[in-house]
Amino acid sequence: NFITQITHRISFTFSIGYRHQQTTAKRVEEVEFDGPCMKTEVPGPRSKILAQQLEAIQSVVQVNFFCDYEESKGNYLVDVDGNRMLDVYTQIASIPIGGYSILYDPELFLGTFVNRPALGMMPPEQFSEKLVNGLMAVAPKGFSRVQTMACGSCSNENAYKAIFIWYRVRGQQFLSLVFSFFFQVPGCPDLTLLSFMGGFHGRTLGCLATTHTKAIQKLDVPSFDWPIAPFPQLRYPLGQFERENAQEEARCLEEVEDLIVKWNQKGRHVAGVVIEPIQAEGGDNHASFDFYRKLRGITKKHGCAFLVDEVQTGGGSTGKFWAHEHWGLDDPADIVSFSKKMLTGGYYQKNSFQPDKPFRIFNTWLGDHTKNLLLTEVIKVIKTENLLDQAKRSGKVILEGLYNLQDKYPHLLSRARGIGTFCAIDVKDEDTRNNLILKARNKGVVLGGCGTQSIRFRPALVFTEHHAHLFLDIFNDAIAELK
Ligand SMILES: Cc1ncc(COP(=O)(O)O)c(C=O)c1O
């Protein structure tokens, strides 16, 4: 099977001051378990004690359970109570090739903590070489520049700024610094960015103005008044609703164009459009590749920048390194943002989006160089082990399994959908969805929800057909218990 075929070794080399360290991570087949093993309900007693301790200094409302990362290996997450669970959630879709133990190599962590250069001002000698062999080696077609950042929100936030700067600077003079100092026009223009209902682009102030998933995320926070377009609500199974879905997409595209024209007319120009290739947090909402191709055409026609947010979809789980590569366009975007599986945040940008003056897009670290080093190794593994093909194969098993389950439980499950392993299914209501996630967890499978009633599947790229079958069996058992 796939696991025993893997023979790669990942070598990491770090310069720490004058020292040079070499550490070799364990081979994947040495660290794989043969299945989940549950000892307590989750969260277990140890998790609860730790949560009480943490509560003294931090909110713990988001804490599910505490993990023992040294014991966690391959596709399995072990909690502090010794429960070993097959991980189909991977820290909210952020682990590319599994193997928690690799992340917890103590020597690596030493490197991570003691050496974090300010990349914008004092980059290390190998900085560009590592970017070339890492991020640029997987750059989407047409991109020759990359800007690293820390997280997904930070990447989008800065990408938005890059768009506004581009919109003003193209062919124009560098506008009044004095006015901008007092946040007034023309220095600070009243430009806007169009986003979609159901989209999620982060929780920082600028990003939040384009995030439209749950009201709680926006509560009490002032926001920009920017145009919001409807995202197609496709009906499933797709084959049965071709005409209705095409009409729905045409309606949304028409609305996008109307909004751009109207907002331009009232002097609040739409500088850019931001969209995810699959609305992930919003409920794994898909649109056809044709929808995206037409949307790209509209942005070109009206001179808006096109920003594709691949924070959740990027990194290979759809079977292509970038989900938007499925659309089949030579020039699909002006900016592509990423984070999560890419280990570092950041965005690819067309040359014209690089600001013309220093310190316009800037922060202290601009990402984390050790993540760039790790990513270079991760990309090598993805390529040598053909993990994109693996994602296609495992995804096929997951999706077929989900189709079978929705046929078997039509009153409970519907709208199975996905590309590669980036799959989801809807449960009849929110409570039942949450209950199902808990049941699966107590049987040893970690899952996550999205939207109001969907379950999303976000395994790592080393998730094989074997893991997919194992997952489906356990998921089936959990569903059977719901009845
Ligand atoms: C599509 C998308 N964009 C942006 C973000 C924000 O990323 P972060 O949580 O790293 O700020 C997320 C996070 O889930 C996301 O899914």
Short mmCIF file of C-alpha atoms and ligand atoms in Angstrom, two decimals:
data_model
loop_
_atom_site.label_atom_id
_atom_site.label_comp_id
_atom_site.label_asym_id
_atom_site.label_seq_id
_atom_site.Cartn_x
_atom_site.Cartn_y
_atom_site.Cartn_z
CA ASN A 1 0.00 0.00 0.00
CA PHE A 2 0.91 3.63 -0.34
CA ILE A 3 2.30 4.03 3.15
CA THR A 4 4.85 1.28 2.79
CA GLN A 5 5.87 2.61 -0.60
CA ILE A 6 6.92 5.95 0.82
CA THR A 7 10.61 5.97 1.43
CA HIS A 8 11.37 9.66 1.46
CA ARG A 9 13.39 11.32 4.11
CA ILE A 10 13.00 14.98 4.83
CA SER A 11 16.18 16.77 5.72
CA PHE A 12 16.12 20.19 7.28
CA THR A 13 19.18 22.32 7.56
CA PHE A 14 19.25 25.36 9.78
CA SER A 15 21.78 28.03 10.44
CA ILE A 16 21.43 29.10 14.03
CA GLY A 17 23.98 31.83 14.70
CA TYR A 18 27.32 30.22 13.88
CA ARG A 19 25.98 26.69 14.28
CA HIS A 20 24.75 24.51 11.52
CA GLN A 21 22.29 21.75 12.38
CA GLN A 22 21.11 18.83 10.34
CA THR A 23 18.15 16.76 11.39
CA THR A 24 16.41 13.97 9.55
CA ALA A 25 12.72 13.44 10.13
CA LYS A 26 11.43 9.90 10.44
CA ARG A 27 10.16 8.05 7.41
CA VAL A 28 6.40 8.13 7.06
CA GLU A 29 5.97 4.36 7.26
CA GLU A 30 7.85 4.28 10.56
CA VAL A 31 5.34 6.54 12.20
CA GLU A 32 1.95 5.37 10.92
CA PHE A 33 -0.59 3.76 13.27
CA ASP A 34 -3.01 1.09 12.08
CA GLY A 35 -6.22 2.84 13.23
CA PRO A 36 -7.88 5.00 15.86
CA CYS A 37 -7.74 3.99 19.51
CA MET A 38 -10.12 5.66 21.96
CA LYS A 39 -9.75 5.62 25.75
CA THR A 40 -12.17 8.31 26.93
CA GLU A 41 -14.88 10.62 25.67
CA VAL A 42 -13.39 13.71 24.09
CA PRO A 43 -12.58 16.07 25.74
CA GLY A 44 -11.26 13.72 28.41
CA PRO A 45 -10.40 14.52 32.04
CA ARG A 46 -6.86 15.76 31.34
CA SER A 47 -8.12 18.09 28.61
CA LYS A 48 -10.68 19.52 31.02
CA ILE A 49 -8.07 20.24 33.69
CA LEU A 50 -5.84 21.98 31.16
CA ALA A 51 -8.78 24.04 29.92
CA GLN A 52 -9.49 25.21 33.47
CA GLN A 53 -5.84 26.28 33.84
CA LEU A 54 -5.80 28.13 30.53
CA GLU A 55 -9.03 29.91 31.34
CA ALA A 56 -7.14 32.01 33.89
CA ILE A 57 -5.23 33.74 31.12
CA GLN A 58 -7.24 33.18 27.91
CA SER A 59 -10.68 32.42 26.62
CA VAL A 60 -11.08 28.69 26.12
CA VAL A 61 -14.47 28.73 24.38
CA GLN A 62 -12.84 27.60 21.14
CA VAL A 63 -10.73 24.85 22.69
CA ASN A 64 -11.93 21.40 21.58
CA PHE A 65 -9.34 19.34 23.41
CA PHE A 66 -5.61 19.46 24.12
CA CYS A 67 -3.18 17.52 21.97
CA ASP A 68 -0.08 15.51 22.54
CA TYR A 69 1.80 16.39 19.39
CA GLU A 70 4.79 14.25 20.25
CA GLU A 71 2.56 11.20 20.25
CA SER A 72 0.61 12.31 17.16
CA LYS A 73 1.91 10.79 13.95
CA GLY A 74 1.10 10.52 10.26
CA ASN A 75 -2.66 10.81 9.80
CA TYR A 76 -3.38 10.44 13.51
CA LEU A 77 -3.90 13.06 16.16
CA VAL A 78 -3.43 11.99 19.79
CA ASP A 79 -4.98 14.01 22.60
CA VAL A 80 -3.64 14.46 26.12
CA ASP A 81 -5.91 11.69 27.35
CA GLY A 82 -4.30 9.20 25.00
CA ASN A 83 -7.14 9.11 22.45
CA ARG A 84 -5.74 8.45 18.99
CA MET A 85 -7.98 9.81 16.20
CA LEU A 86 -7.76 9.64 12.43
CA ASP A 87 -7.35 13.27 11.46
CA VAL A 88 -9.67 14.43 8.71
CA TYR A 89 -9.52 18.05 9.77
CA THR A 90 -5.74 18.70 10.08
CA GLN A 91 -5.73 21.85 12.23
CA ILE A 92 -8.42 23.48 10.06
CA ALA A 93 -6.97 22.24 6.79
CA SER A 94 -3.45 23.47 7.43
CA ILE A 95 -1.21 20.38 7.39
CA PRO A 96 0.07 19.46 3.92
CA ILE A 97 1.71 16.06 4.28
CA GLY A 98 0.66 14.82 7.71
CA GLY A 99 3.24 13.65 10.20
CA TYR A 100 2.70 15.78 13.28
CA SER A 101 5.95 14.43 14.62
CA ILE A 102 7.85 16.28 11.91
CA LEU A 103 6.39 19.55 13.12
CA TYR A 104 7.43 18.72 16.63
CA ASP A 105 11.04 17.89 15.96
CA PRO A 106 12.66 19.65 18.94
CA GLU A 107 15.64 20.80 16.90
CA LEU A 108 13.35 22.33 14.33
CA PHE A 109 11.53 24.21 17.01
CA LEU A 110 14.81 25.51 18.33
CA GLY A 111 15.48 26.89 14.87
CA THR A 112 11.98 28.32 14.68
CA PHE A 113 12.19 30.18 17.94
CA VAL A 114 15.68 31.60 18.02
CA ASN A 115 15.99 32.86 14.50
CA ARG A 116 13.23 34.95 12.99
CA PRO A 117 14.70 37.61 10.73
CA ALA A 118 12.85 40.75 9.66
CA LEU A 119 12.63 39.57 6.07
CA GLY A 120 11.77 42.96 4.63
CA MET A 121 14.83 44.63 6.06
CA MET A 122 17.45 41.99 6.86
CA PRO A 123 16.75 38.83 4.94
CA PRO A 124 19.09 35.85 5.33
CA GLU A 125 21.54 34.97 2.61
CA GLN A 126 19.48 32.15 1.14
CA PHE A 127 16.18 34.00 1.29
CA SER A 128 15.58 34.40 -2.42
CA GLU A 129 17.01 30.96 -3.23
CA LYS A 130 14.57 29.40 -0.80
CA LEU A 131 11.69 31.40 -2.27
CA VAL A 132 12.69 30.31 -5.76
CA ASN A 133 12.85 26.65 -4.75
CA GLY A 134 9.80 26.92 -2.55
CA LEU A 135 6.97 29.33 -3.23
CA MET A 136 8.04 30.24 -6.74
CA ALA A 137 8.47 26.58 -7.71
CA VAL A 138 4.70 26.22 -7.34
CA ALA A 139 3.66 29.71 -8.42
CA PRO A 140 0.47 29.78 -10.47
CA LYS A 141 1.06 30.45 -14.16
CA GLY A 142 1.79 34.10 -14.91
CA PHE A 143 3.20 35.07 -11.52
CA SER A 144 6.80 36.01 -10.98
CA ARG A 145 6.52 37.85 -7.68
CA VAL A 146 5.59 36.69 -4.24
CA GLN A 147 5.14 38.60 -1.00
CA THR A 148 5.27 36.58 2.20
CA MET A 149 3.13 37.40 5.21
CA ALA A 150 2.24 35.72 8.47
CA CYS A 151 -1.35 34.47 8.23
CA GLY A 152 -4.25 34.35 5.80
CA SER A 153 -5.91 37.55 6.99
CA CYS A 154 -2.64 39.42 6.99
CA SER A 155 -2.06 38.24 3.39
CA ASN A 156 -5.48 39.40 2.19
CA GLU A 157 -5.30 42.64 4.14
CA ASN A 158 -2.06 43.55 2.39
CA ALA A 159 -3.27 42.27 -0.95
CA TYR A 160 -6.25 44.67 -0.67
CA LYS A 161 -3.84 47.52 -0.04
CA ALA A 162 -1.74 46.45 -3.02
CA ILE A 163 -4.92 46.58 -5.15
CA PHE A 164 -5.88 50.07 -4.00
CA ILE A 165 -2.35 51.35 -4.53
CA TRP A 166 -2.27 49.75 -8.00
CA TYR A 167 -5.63 51.27 -8.89
CA ARG A 168 -4.38 54.76 -8.09
CA VAL A 169 -0.83 54.50 -9.29
CA ARG A 170 -1.43 52.98 -12.72
CA GLY A 171 -0.63 55.69 -15.20
CA GLN A 172 -1.16 58.39 -12.58
CA GLN A 173 0.95 60.55 -10.36
CA PHE A 174 1.76 59.64 -6.78
CA LEU A 175 -1.03 61.46 -4.97
CA SER A 176 -0.98 63.91 -2.12
CA LEU A 177 0.82 62.68 0.98
CA VAL A 178 -0.53 65.60 2.97
CA PHE A 179 -4.12 64.63 2.34
CA SER A 180 -3.44 60.99 3.09
CA PHE A 181 -1.96 61.96 6.43
CA PHE A 182 -5.34 63.36 7.42
CA PHE A 183 -7.18 60.41 5.85
CA GLN A 184 -8.91 62.62 3.29
CA VAL A 185 -9.40 62.58 -0.44
CA PRO A 186 -7.51 62.66 -2.70
CA GLY A 187 -4.74 61.12 -0.55
CA CYS A 188 -7.10 58.52 0.93
CA PRO A 189 -9.62 57.86 -1.85
CA ASP A 190 -13.06 56.36 -1.35
CA LEU A 191 -12.28 53.18 -3.28
CA THR A 192 -14.10 49.91 -2.72
CA LEU A 193 -13.59 46.18 -3.09
CA LEU A 194 -16.38 43.87 -4.20
CA SER A 195 -16.88 40.59 -2.35
CA PHE A 196 -19.48 37.81 -2.29
CA MET A 197 -22.14 36.70 0.17
CA GLY A 198 -20.88 33.60 1.93
CA GLY A 199 -17.25 34.52 1.32
CA PHE A 200 -14.64 34.37 4.07
CA HIS A 201 -11.41 36.31 3.83
CA GLY A 202 -10.35 36.78 7.44
CA ARG A 203 -11.22 38.69 10.57
CA THR A 204 -8.95 41.74 10.47
CA LEU A 205 -10.69 45.06 9.81
CA GLY A 206 -10.25 45.26 6.05
CA CYS A 207 -10.84 41.55 5.54
CA LEU A 208 -13.90 41.62 7.74
CA ALA A 209 -15.54 44.10 5.37
CA THR A 210 -15.37 41.32 2.74
CA THR A 211 -16.24 38.40 5.05
CA HIS A 212 -19.91 37.43 4.99
CA THR A 213 -20.35 34.11 6.70
CA LYS A 214 -21.52 34.38 10.31
CA ALA A 215 -22.91 37.55 11.92
CA ILE A 216 -20.98 36.90 15.14
CA GLN A 217 -17.71 37.45 13.28
CA LYS A 218 -18.72 41.03 12.50
CA LEU A 219 -20.65 41.93 15.66
CA ASP A 220 -19.67 45.31 17.25
CA VAL A 221 -16.93 46.02 14.71
CA PRO A 222 -17.23 49.06 12.41
CA SER A 223 -16.77 48.18 8.78
CA PHE A 224 -16.31 49.61 5.31
CA ASP A 225 -19.44 50.02 3.25
CA TRP A 226 -18.39 48.08 0.14
CA PRO A 227 -20.43 46.27 -2.53
CA ILE A 228 -21.44 42.66 -1.88
CA ALA A 229 -22.62 40.42 -4.72
CA PRO A 230 -24.63 37.19 -4.46
CA PHE A 231 -22.69 33.95 -4.85
CA PRO A 232 -24.47 31.23 -6.88
CA GLN A 233 -26.55 28.84 -4.80
CA LEU A 234 -26.20 25.68 -6.86
CA ARG A 235 -28.72 22.87 -6.65
CA TYR A 236 -27.62 19.24 -6.39
CA PRO A 237 -27.16 16.80 -7.99
CA LEU A 238 -25.60 19.12 -10.55
CA GLY A 239 -26.53 16.88 -13.49
CA GLN A 240 -30.23 17.24 -12.66
CA PHE A 241 -30.22 21.03 -12.36
CA GLU A 242 -28.00 22.17 -15.22
CA ARG A 243 -30.45 24.74 -16.58
CA GLU A 244 -31.41 26.17 -13.15
CA ASN A 245 -27.77 26.41 -12.07
CA ALA A 246 -26.73 28.14 -15.29
CA GLN A 247 -29.54 30.67 -14.76
CA GLU A 248 -28.46 31.19 -11.16
CA GLU A 249 -24.86 31.84 -12.18
CA ALA A 250 -25.96 34.24 -14.93
CA ARG A 251 -28.08 36.13 -12.36
CA CYS A 252 -25.11 36.51 -10.01
CA LEU A 253 -22.77 37.65 -12.80
CA GLU A 254 -25.31 40.21 -13.93
CA GLU A 255 -25.54 41.50 -10.38
CA VAL A 256 -21.73 41.77 -10.15
CA GLU A 257 -21.60 43.87 -13.28
CA ASP A 258 -24.51 46.04 -12.13
CA LEU A 259 -22.84 46.66 -8.79
CA ILE A 260 -19.55 47.65 -10.40
CA VAL A 261 -21.28 50.08 -12.75
CA LYS A 262 -23.46 51.60 -10.02
CA TRP A 263 -20.65 52.03 -7.50
CA ASN A 264 -18.38 53.51 -10.15
CA GLN A 265 -21.14 55.94 -11.12
CA LYS A 266 -21.52 57.17 -7.57
CA GLY A 267 -17.78 57.84 -7.40
CA ARG A 268 -16.95 54.95 -5.11
CA HIS A 269 -14.95 53.02 -7.70
CA VAL A 270 -14.59 49.26 -7.42
CA ALA A 271 -10.81 48.75 -7.49
CA GLY A 272 -10.96 44.99 -7.13
CA VAL A 273 -13.01 41.82 -6.74
CA VAL A 274 -12.09 39.15 -4.19
CA ILE A 275 -13.35 35.57 -4.35
CA GLU A 276 -12.51 32.03 -3.18
CA PRO A 277 -12.39 29.21 -5.75
CA ILE A 278 -14.66 27.31 -3.35
CA GLN A 279 -16.32 29.23 -0.51
CA ALA A 280 -14.95 27.13 2.31
CA GLU A 281 -15.91 28.59 5.70
CA GLY A 282 -19.20 29.70 4.13
CA GLY A 283 -20.27 26.08 3.53
CA ASP A 284 -18.14 24.64 0.71
CA ASN A 285 -20.11 26.50 -1.93
CA HIS A 286 -18.97 25.74 -5.46
CA ALA A 287 -19.56 27.57 -8.71
CA SER A 288 -18.78 26.26 -12.20
CA PHE A 289 -15.40 26.96 -13.83
CA ASP A 290 -17.37 28.84 -16.46
CA PHE A 291 -18.74 31.18 -13.78
CA TYR A 292 -15.20 32.07 -12.74
CA ARG A 293 -14.04 32.53 -16.33
CA LYS A 294 -16.90 34.95 -16.96
CA LEU A 295 -16.26 36.76 -13.70
CA ARG A 296 -12.64 37.23 -14.74
CA GLY A 297 -13.89 38.73 -18.00
CA ILE A 298 -16.10 41.22 -16.12
CA THR A 299 -13.21 42.38 -13.92
CA LYS A 300 -11.05 42.93 -17.01
CA LYS A 301 -13.80 44.82 -18.78
CA HIS A 302 -14.25 47.24 -15.86
CA GLY A 303 -10.59 47.61 -14.91
CA CYS A 304 -10.94 45.91 -11.50
CA ALA A 305 -8.15 43.79 -10.06
CA PHE A 306 -9.04 40.12 -9.60
CA LEU A 307 -7.91 38.61 -6.30
CA VAL A 308 -8.28 34.87 -5.82
CA ASP A 309 -8.14 33.87 -2.18
CA GLU A 310 -6.55 30.40 -2.07
CA VAL A 311 -5.89 30.44 1.66
CA GLN A 312 -7.97 27.30 2.16
CA THR A 313 -8.10 25.81 -1.34
CA GLY A 314 -4.38 26.17 -2.18
CA GLY A 315 -1.64 23.63 -1.58
CA GLY A 316 -2.90 20.60 -3.47
CA SER A 317 -6.03 19.16 -1.88
CA THR A 318 -8.16 19.76 -4.99
CA GLY A 319 -5.73 17.65 -7.03
CA LYS A 320 -4.08 20.71 -8.57
CA PHE A 321 -1.71 22.85 -6.59
CA TRP A 322 -4.07 25.83 -6.92
CA ALA A 323 -7.80 25.31 -7.15
CA HIS A 324 -8.19 28.14 -9.65
CA GLU A 325 -5.99 26.18 -12.09
CA HIS A 326 -9.08 24.04 -12.71
CA TRP A 327 -10.71 27.02 -14.45
CA GLY A 328 -8.45 26.64 -17.48
CA LEU A 329 -7.47 30.29 -17.99
CA ASP A 330 -4.02 31.49 -19.01
CA ASP A 331 -4.42 34.67 -17.03
CA PRO A 332 -6.75 33.81 -14.20
CA ALA A 333 -5.86 36.42 -11.57
CA ASP A 334 -3.89 39.52 -10.63
CA ILE A 335 -3.21 38.40 -7.08
CA VAL A 336 -3.46 34.96 -5.45
CA SER A 337 -3.31 34.84 -1.66
CA PHE A 338 -2.34 31.74 0.33
CA SER A 339 -1.60 30.46 3.84
CA LYS A 340 -2.59 27.27 5.74
CA LYS A 341 -1.06 24.30 3.81
CA MET A 342 1.60 26.64 2.47
CA LEU A 343 2.88 27.01 6.05
CA THR A 344 3.67 30.67 5.40
CA GLY A 345 1.09 33.28 4.44
CA GLY A 346 1.53 35.58 1.50
CA TYR A 347 0.40 36.33 -2.01
CA TYR A 348 1.57 36.06 -5.58
CA GLN A 349 1.15 39.27 -7.53
CA LYS A 350 1.54 40.57 -11.03
CA ASN A 351 4.46 42.99 -11.44
CA SER A 352 2.20 46.04 -11.61
CA PHE A 353 0.89 45.33 -8.11
CA GLN A 354 4.27 45.80 -6.51
CA PRO A 355 4.04 49.27 -4.86
CA ASP A 356 6.42 51.82 -6.26
CA LYS A 357 7.58 53.22 -2.90
CA PRO A 358 9.08 51.45 0.12
CA PHE A 359 7.17 50.75 3.33
CA ARG A 360 3.75 50.84 1.68
CA ILE A 361 3.34 47.08 2.18
CA PHE A 362 5.40 46.22 5.19
CA ASN A 363 5.56 44.74 8.68
CA THR A 364 8.29 43.51 10.98
CA TRP A 365 8.67 39.88 9.98
CA LEU A 366 6.81 39.62 6.69
CA GLY A 367 6.23 35.96 7.38
CA ASP A 368 8.66 33.53 8.92
CA HIS A 369 11.70 32.30 7.09
CA THR A 370 11.79 28.94 8.83
CA LYS A 371 8.38 28.29 7.28
CA ASN A 372 9.85 29.02 3.87
CA LEU A 373 12.57 26.43 4.56
CA LEU A 374 10.04 23.86 5.65
CA LEU A 375 7.83 24.63 2.68
CA THR A 376 10.71 23.99 0.27
CA GLU A 377 11.04 20.49 1.71
CA VAL A 378 7.28 19.95 1.76
CA ILE A 379 7.02 20.90 -1.92
CA LYS A 380 9.81 18.44 -2.78
CA VAL A 381 7.87 15.69 -1.02
CA ILE A 382 4.61 16.65 -2.73
CA LYS A 383 6.37 16.41 -6.09
CA THR A 384 8.45 13.30 -5.54
CA GLU A 385 5.58 11.40 -3.96
CA ASN A 386 3.03 12.63 -6.54
CA LEU A 387 0.76 13.72 -3.76
CA LEU A 388 -1.52 15.72 -6.04
CA ASP A 389 -2.41 12.46 -7.80
CA GLN A 390 -2.85 10.89 -4.40
CA ALA A 391 -5.35 13.64 -3.50
CA LYS A 392 -7.26 12.91 -6.71
CA ARG A 393 -7.39 9.19 -5.97
CA SER A 394 -8.35 9.54 -2.30
CA GLY A 395 -10.83 12.26 -3.19
CA LYS A 396 -12.55 9.92 -5.60
CA VAL A 397 -12.98 7.33 -2.84
CA ILE A 398 -14.28 9.95 -0.40
CA LEU A 399 -16.75 11.42 -2.88
CA GLU A 400 -18.05 8.05 -4.06
CA GLY A 401 -18.43 7.05 -0.41
CA LEU A 402 -20.36 10.25 0.32
CA TYR A 403 -22.64 9.65 -2.68
CA ASN A 404 -23.38 6.18 -1.33
CA LEU A 405 -24.07 7.50 2.14
CA GLN A 406 -26.46 10.16 0.90
CA ASP A 407 -28.31 7.51 -1.13
CA LYS A 408 -28.49 5.33 1.97
CA TYR A 409 -29.59 8.17 4.30
CA PRO A 410 -31.52 10.60 2.07
CA HIS A 411 -33.44 12.05 5.03
CA LEU A 412 -30.16 12.96 6.73
CA LEU A 413 -27.55 13.71 4.05
CA SER A 414 -27.52 15.67 0.82
CA ARG A 415 -25.42 17.75 -1.58
CA ALA A 416 -22.26 15.62 -1.50
CA ARG A 417 -19.70 17.62 -3.45
CA GLY A 418 -16.00 18.14 -3.89
CA ILE A 419 -12.87 18.33 -6.00
CA GLY A 420 -9.96 16.07 -4.98
CA THR A 421 -10.17 15.56 -1.23
CA PHE A 422 -11.73 19.01 -0.81
CA CYS A 423 -15.16 17.48 -0.21
CA ALA A 424 -18.25 18.26 1.83
CA ILE A 425 -21.71 16.97 2.56
CA ASP A 426 -24.79 18.63 4.08
CA VAL A 427 -26.58 17.24 7.12
CA LYS A 428 -30.32 17.90 7.56
CA ASP A 429 -29.83 20.65 10.17
CA GLU A 430 -27.19 22.33 12.26
CA ASP A 431 -27.80 20.38 15.48
CA THR A 432 -27.68 17.03 13.71
CA ARG A 433 -24.49 18.11 11.89
CA ASN A 434 -22.83 19.07 15.18
CA ASN A 435 -24.00 15.88 16.80
CA LEU A 436 -22.62 13.80 13.94
CA ILE A 437 -19.23 15.50 14.23
CA LEU A 438 -19.13 14.66 17.94
CA LYS A 439 -20.18 11.07 17.35
CA ALA A 440 -17.50 10.63 14.71
CA ARG A 441 -14.94 12.15 17.04
CA ASN A 442 -15.77 9.74 19.82
CA LYS A 443 -15.26 6.95 17.32
CA GLY A 444 -11.87 8.33 16.42
CA VAL A 445 -12.32 10.68 13.46
CA VAL A 446 -11.70 14.44 13.70
CA LEU A 447 -13.99 16.41 11.38
CA GLY A 448 -14.95 20.05 10.99
CA GLY A 449 -18.14 21.83 10.03
CA CYS A 450 -18.63 24.78 7.72
CA GLY A 451 -21.58 26.92 6.75
CA THR A 452 -24.73 26.21 8.74
CA GLN A 453 -25.16 22.50 8.11
CA SER A 454 -22.17 21.16 6.15
CA ILE A 455 -19.33 18.88 7.14
CA ARG A 456 -16.10 19.57 5.31
CA PHE A 457 -13.34 17.04 4.69
CA ARG A 458 -9.83 18.47 4.77
CA PRO A 459 -7.33 15.65 5.09
CA ALA A 460 -3.60 16.06 4.52
CA LEU A 461 -2.07 15.11 1.17
CA VAL A 462 -0.78 11.81 2.60
CA PHE A 463 -4.35 10.67 3.19
CA THR A 464 -4.57 7.53 1.08
CA GLU A 465 -7.44 5.41 -0.25
CA HIS A 466 -6.88 3.23 2.81
CA HIS A 467 -7.54 6.19 5.13
CA ALA A 468 -10.52 7.20 3.02
CA HIS A 469 -12.11 3.76 3.46
CA LEU A 470 -11.31 3.76 7.16
CA PHE A 471 -12.89 7.18 7.51
CA LEU A 472 -16.01 6.16 5.55
CA ASP A 473 -16.53 3.06 7.69
CA ILE A 474 -16.37 5.04 10.91
CA PHE A 475 -18.46 7.87 9.48
CA ASN A 476 -21.07 5.32 8.43
CA ASP A 477 -21.16 3.91 11.97
CA ALA A 478 -21.53 7.40 13.43
CA ILE A 479 -24.42 8.17 11.05
CA ALA A 480 -26.12 4.86 11.87
CA GLU A 481 -26.10 5.88 15.54
CA LEU A 482 -27.99 9.09 14.75
CA LYS A 483 -31.14 7.25 13.83
C1 LIG B 1 -10.41 31.51 2.29
C2 LIG B 1 -9.82 32.06 3.55
N1 LIG B 1 -9.25 33.28 3.53
C3 LIG B 1 -8.69 33.82 4.61
C4 LIG B 1 -8.68 33.14 5.82
C5 LIG B 1 -8.06 33.76 7.03
O1 LIG B 1 -6.89 33.10 7.35
P1 LIG B 1 -6.28 33.23 8.82
O2 LIG B 1 -7.19 32.50 9.74
O3 LIG B 1 -4.92 32.59 8.70
O4 LIG B 1 -6.19 34.67 9.12
C6 LIG B 1 -9.27 31.86 5.88
C7 LIG B 1 -9.29 31.09 7.14
O5 LIG B 1 -9.95 30.11 7.32
C8 LIG B 1 -9.84 31.30 4.72
O6 LIG B 1 -10.42 30.09 4.73
#
